[in-house]
PDB file of C-alpha atoms in Angstrom:
ATOM      1  CA  MET A   1    -127.070 -45.188-159.383  1.00 62.00           C
ATOM      2  CA  GLU A   2    -125.581 -45.902-162.637  1.00 87.00           C
ATOM      3  CA  PRO A   3    -121.838 -45.718-163.170  1.00 85.00           C
ATOM      4  CA  GLU A   4    -122.151 -43.309-165.765  1.00 88.00           C
ATOM      5  CA  LEU A   5    -124.199 -40.864-163.423  1.00 88.00           C
ATOM      6  CA  ALA A   6    -121.871 -41.976-160.918  1.00 90.00           C
ATOM      7  CA  ALA A   7    -118.728 -41.203-163.916  1.00 91.00           C
ATOM      8  CA  LEU A   8    -119.941 -37.915-164.704  1.00 92.00           C
ATOM      9  CA  ALA A   9    -120.236 -36.862-160.761  1.00 93.00           C
ATOM     10  CA  THR A  10    -116.503 -37.703-160.461  1.00 93.00           C
ATOM     11  CA  SER A  11    -116.048 -35.715-163.277  1.00 92.00           C
ATOM     12  CA  GLY A  12    -118.664 -32.621-162.749  1.00 93.00           C
ATOM     13  CA  ALA A  13    -116.423 -32.248-158.824  1.00 93.00           C
ATOM     14  CA  THR A  14    -113.138 -32.844-160.443  1.00 93.00           C
ATOM     15  CA  THR A  15    -113.773 -30.043-163.365  1.00 93.00           C
ATOM     16  CA  LEU A  16    -115.709 -28.108-160.317  1.00 94.00           C
ATOM     17  CA  VAL A  17    -113.024 -27.365-157.976  1.00 93.00           C
ATOM     18  CA  GLY A  18    -110.125 -27.272-160.743  1.00 91.00           C
ATOM     19  CA  LEU A  19    -112.245 -24.648-162.059  1.00 92.00           C
ATOM     20  CA  MET A  20    -112.908 -23.158-158.260  1.00 93.00           C
ATOM     21  CA  VAL A  21    -108.816 -22.325-158.180  1.00 90.00           C
ATOM     22  CA  SER A  22    -108.201 -21.066-162.635  1.00 89.00           C
ATOM     23  CA  ASP A  23    -108.895 -18.483-164.330  1.00 86.00           C
ATOM     24  CA  GLY A  24    -112.114 -19.901-166.037  1.00 85.00           C
ATOM     25  CA  TRP A  25    -113.991 -19.330-161.969  1.00 91.00           C
ATOM     26  CA  SER A  26    -115.439 -16.081-162.917  1.00 88.00           C
ATOM     27  CA  GLN A  27    -116.776 -18.031-166.519  1.00 85.00           C
ATOM     28  CA  ALA A  28    -118.145 -20.742-165.082  1.00 91.00           C
ATOM     29  CA  ARG A  29    -119.415 -19.852-161.354  1.00 93.00           C
ATOM     30  CA  THR A  30    -123.136 -18.630-162.378  1.00 94.00           C
ATOM     31  CA  ARG A  31    -123.466 -21.256-164.597  1.00 94.00           C
ATOM     32  CA  ILE A  32    -122.824 -24.015-161.330  1.00 95.00           C
ATOM     33  CA  ALA A  33    -124.806 -21.897-159.345  1.00 96.00           C
ATOM     34  CA  ALA A  34    -127.846 -22.185-161.335  1.00 96.00           C
ATOM     35  CA  LEU A  35    -127.519 -25.853-161.923  1.00 96.00           C
ATOM     36  CA  PHE A  36    -127.414 -26.716-158.235  1.00 96.00           C
ATOM     37  CA  GLY A  37    -130.626 -23.833-158.152  1.00 95.00           C
ATOM     38  CA  ARG A  38    -132.764 -25.788-160.729  1.00 94.00           C
ATOM     39  CA  GLY A  39    -134.781 -22.282-161.504  1.00 93.00           C
ATOM     40  CA  ASP A  40    -135.118 -21.045-158.169  1.00 95.00           C
ATOM     41  CA  ALA A  41    -133.342 -17.690-156.850  1.00 96.00           C
ATOM     42  CA  ALA A  42    -132.917 -18.234-153.727  1.00 97.00           C
ATOM     43  CA  ARG A  43    -131.013 -21.364-153.662  1.00 96.00           C
ATOM     44  CA  THR A  44    -129.222 -20.372-156.518  1.00 96.00           C
ATOM     45  CA  GLU A  45    -127.780 -17.943-154.559  1.00 97.00           C
ATOM     46  CA  GLY A  46    -127.608 -20.336-151.391  1.00 97.00           C
ATOM     47  CA  ALA A  47    -125.458 -22.524-154.145  1.00 96.00           C
ATOM     48  CA  ALA A  48    -123.368 -19.097-155.255  1.00 96.00           C
ATOM     49  CA  GLY A  49    -122.965 -18.909-151.044  1.00 96.00           C
ATOM     50  CA  GLU A  50    -121.731 -22.199-150.800  1.00 97.00           C
ATOM     51  CA  LEU A  51    -119.228 -22.344-153.609  1.00 96.00           C
ATOM     52  CA  GLU A  52    -117.038 -18.824-153.159  1.00 96.00           C
ATOM     53  CA  ARG A  53    -117.089 -20.449-149.356  1.00 96.00           C
ATOM     54  CA  SER A  54    -115.681 -23.762-150.890  1.00 96.00           C
ATOM     55  CA  ARG A  55    -113.323 -21.524-152.919  1.00 96.00           C
ATOM     56  CA  THR A  56    -111.933 -20.137-150.414  1.00 96.00           C
ATOM     57  CA  GLU A  57    -111.406 -23.328-148.274  1.00 96.00           C
ATOM     58  CA  LEU A  58    -109.977 -24.678-152.129  1.00 95.00           C
ATOM     59  CA  THR A  59    -107.654 -22.185-152.165  1.00 94.00           C
ATOM     60  CA  VAL A  60    -106.188 -21.795-148.556  1.00 95.00           C
ATOM     61  CA  ALA A  61    -106.095 -25.656-148.156  1.00 94.00           C
ATOM     62  CA  ARG A  62    -103.719 -26.004-151.649  1.00 92.00           C
ATOM     63  CA  ASP A  63    -101.430 -23.169-149.957  1.00 93.00           C
ATOM     64  CA  ALA A  64    -100.760 -24.889-147.152  1.00 94.00           C
ATOM     65  CA  GLY A  65     -99.983 -27.561-149.292  1.00 93.00           C
ATOM     66  CA  ASP A  66    -102.695 -30.075-148.208  1.00 94.00           C
ATOM     67  CA  ALA A  67    -104.140 -32.726-150.292  1.00 93.00           C
ATOM     68  CA  ASP A  68    -106.595 -33.978-147.852  1.00 94.00           C
ATOM     69  CA  ALA A  69    -108.436 -31.311-147.373  1.00 95.00           C
ATOM     70  CA  VAL A  70    -108.371 -30.724-151.390  1.00 94.00           C
ATOM     71  CA  ALA A  71    -109.726 -33.774-151.672  1.00 94.00           C
ATOM     72  CA  ALA A  72    -112.803 -33.873-149.160  1.00 95.00           C
ATOM     73  CA  ILE A  73    -113.457 -30.132-150.735  1.00 95.00           C
ATOM     74  CA  ARG A  74    -114.102 -32.261-154.015  1.00 95.00           C
ATOM     75  CA  GLY A  75    -115.794 -35.165-152.375  1.00 95.00           C
ATOM     76  CA  GLU A  76    -118.441 -32.862-150.537  1.00 96.00           C
ATOM     77  CA  TRP A  77    -119.432 -31.426-154.554  1.00 96.00           C
ATOM     78  CA  GLU A  78    -119.015 -35.454-155.692  1.00 95.00           C
ATOM     79  CA  ALA A  79    -121.267 -35.454-153.637  1.00 96.00           C
ATOM     80  CA  ASP A  80    -123.804 -32.897-153.926  1.00 96.00           C
ATOM     81  CA  LEU A  81    -123.962 -33.979-157.579  1.00 96.00           C
ATOM     82  CA  ARG A  82    -124.682 -36.885-157.618  1.00 95.00           C
ATOM     83  CA  ARG A  83    -127.608 -35.983-154.958  1.00 95.00           C
ATOM     84  CA  LEU A  84    -128.658 -33.255-157.990  1.00 95.00           C
ATOM     85  CA  VAL A  85    -128.476 -35.957-161.100  1.00 94.00           C
ATOM     86  CA  ARG A  86    -130.841 -38.155-159.233  1.00 93.00           C
ATOM     87  CA  ARG A  87    -133.307 -36.105-157.788  1.00 92.00           C
ATOM     88  CA  GLU A  88    -133.382 -33.766-161.068  1.00 92.00           C
ATOM     89  CA  PRO A  89    -132.454 -35.723-164.292  1.00 90.00           C
ATOM     90  CA  ASP A  90    -132.860 -32.510-166.419  1.00 91.00           C
ATOM     91  CA  ALA A  91    -129.688 -31.242-164.239  1.00 94.00           C
ATOM     92  CA  VAL A  92    -127.532 -34.456-166.383  1.00 94.00           C
ATOM     93  CA  ALA A  93    -127.508 -32.565-169.572  1.00 94.00           C
ATOM     94  CA  GLU A  94    -126.149 -29.433-167.851  1.00 94.00           C
ATOM     95  CA  LEU A  95    -123.473 -30.962-165.865  1.00 95.00           C
ATOM     96  CA  ARG A  96    -122.160 -32.555-168.976  1.00 94.00           C
ATOM     97  CA  ALA A  97    -122.527 -29.640-170.726  1.00 93.00           C
ATOM     98  CA  LEU A  98    -120.076 -28.018-168.518  1.00 92.00           C
ATOM     99  CA  VAL A  99    -117.901 -30.636-168.173  1.00 92.00           C
ATOM    100  CA  GLU A 100    -117.113 -31.237-171.860  1.00 91.00           C
ATOM    101  CA  GLU A 101    -116.861 -27.301-171.832  1.00 90.00           C
ATOM    102  CA  PHE A 102    -115.043 -26.936-169.185  1.00 87.00           C
ATOM    103  CA  GLY A 103    -112.985 -29.444-167.931  1.00 80.00           C
ATOM    104  CA  PRO A 104    -110.072 -30.623-168.896  1.00 69.00           C
ATOM    105  CA  ARG A 105    -108.662 -31.743-172.255  1.00 58.00           C
ATOM    106  CA  VAL A 106    -107.671 -34.876-173.081  1.00 51.00           C
ATOM    107  CA  SER A 107    -104.718 -35.207-175.762  1.00 49.00           C
ATOM    108  CA  GLY A 108    -102.766 -37.681-177.315  1.00 52.00           C
ATOM    109  CA  VAL A 109     -98.993 -37.558-177.261  1.00 57.00           C
ATOM    110  CA  HIS A 110     -96.872 -38.707-179.887  1.00 58.00           C
ATOM    111  CA  ASN A 111     -92.972 -38.423-179.670  1.00 61.00           C
ATOM    112  CA  GLU A 112     -91.019 -39.961-182.656  1.00 66.00           C
ATOM    113  CA  ILE A 113     -87.340 -40.555-183.853  1.00 65.00           C
ATOM    114  CA  SER A 114     -87.060 -40.567-187.454  1.00 65.00           C
ATOM    115  CA  GLY A 115     -83.443 -39.805-189.804  1.00 63.00           C
ATOM    116  CA  ASN A 116     -80.654 -40.869-189.266  1.00 64.00           C
ATOM    117  CA  ALA A 117     -81.416 -41.631-186.107  1.00 62.00           C
ATOM    118  CA  ARG A 118     -79.518 -45.688-184.352  1.00 66.00           C
ATOM    119  CA  VAL A 119     -81.377 -45.526-180.968  1.00 62.00           C
ATOM    120  CA  THR A 120     -78.663 -47.486-179.028  1.00 64.00           C
ATOM    121  CA  GLY A 121     -78.882 -46.628-175.361  1.00 63.00           C
ATOM    122  CA  THR A 122     -81.806 -44.446-173.670  1.00 65.00           C
ATOM    123  CA  VAL A 123     -84.039 -42.233-174.665  1.00 66.00           C
ATOM    124  CA  ILE A 124     -85.600 -38.665-173.190  1.00 66.00           C
ATOM    125  CA  GLN A 125     -87.550 -36.257-174.682  1.00 67.00           C
ATOM    126  CA  ALA A 126     -88.011 -33.477-172.601  1.00 68.00           C
ATOM    127  CA  HIS A 127     -88.020 -30.028-172.143  1.00 62.00           C
ATOM    128  CA  THR A 128     -85.635 -29.545-169.543  1.00 66.00           C
ATOM    129  CA  VAL A 129     -83.870 -32.542-167.765  1.00 66.00           C
ATOM    130  CA  THR A 130     -81.431 -31.344-164.859  1.00 69.00           C
ATOM    131  CA  GLY A 131     -80.000 -33.714-162.123  1.00 69.00           C
ATOM    132  CA  LEU A 132     -80.635 -37.232-164.638  1.00 67.00           C
ATOM    133  CA  THR A 133     -77.836 -40.197-164.120  1.00 71.00           C
ATOM    134  CA  LEU A 134     -78.356 -42.564-166.759  1.00 69.00           C
ATOM    135  CA  PRO A 135     -76.125 -45.957-167.148  1.00 72.00           C
ATOM    136  CA  PRO A 136     -73.634 -46.121-169.902  1.00 75.00           C
ATOM    137  CA  PRO A 137     -75.251 -47.804-173.093  1.00 70.00           C
ATOM    138  CA  ARG A 138     -74.767 -51.560-172.728  1.00 71.00           C
ATOM    139  CA  ALA A 139     -72.000 -52.550-175.905  1.00 63.00           C
TER     140      ALA A 139
END
């Protein structure tokens, strides 16, 4: 499999599992089932059932703090997506569109110290920091 398609399947599975436990799930569920169904109503319905079963398992695993089970569920969907994009080249564009629409937003963070600030020690920028002990500034 081409590295680009493998990366898309990985990203797709990560997006899918993230959606299953988010407010966006109801919006995305039908489209994801249709992606797997490829125009066949019975296959779409079967995919919808599998998605819901996985969502239930995922919710239980996350609530129990079972990271291995969560990873296994994501891995199963990644394998399914790999098979799908190999078997159905038309699905690549649809999967890419779903990942772009529902995937995590990546944005850069830029912190800057300005004004009359003279930094001679440790600088921490955060919302709330508790229980932090820093060494005294060096002379």
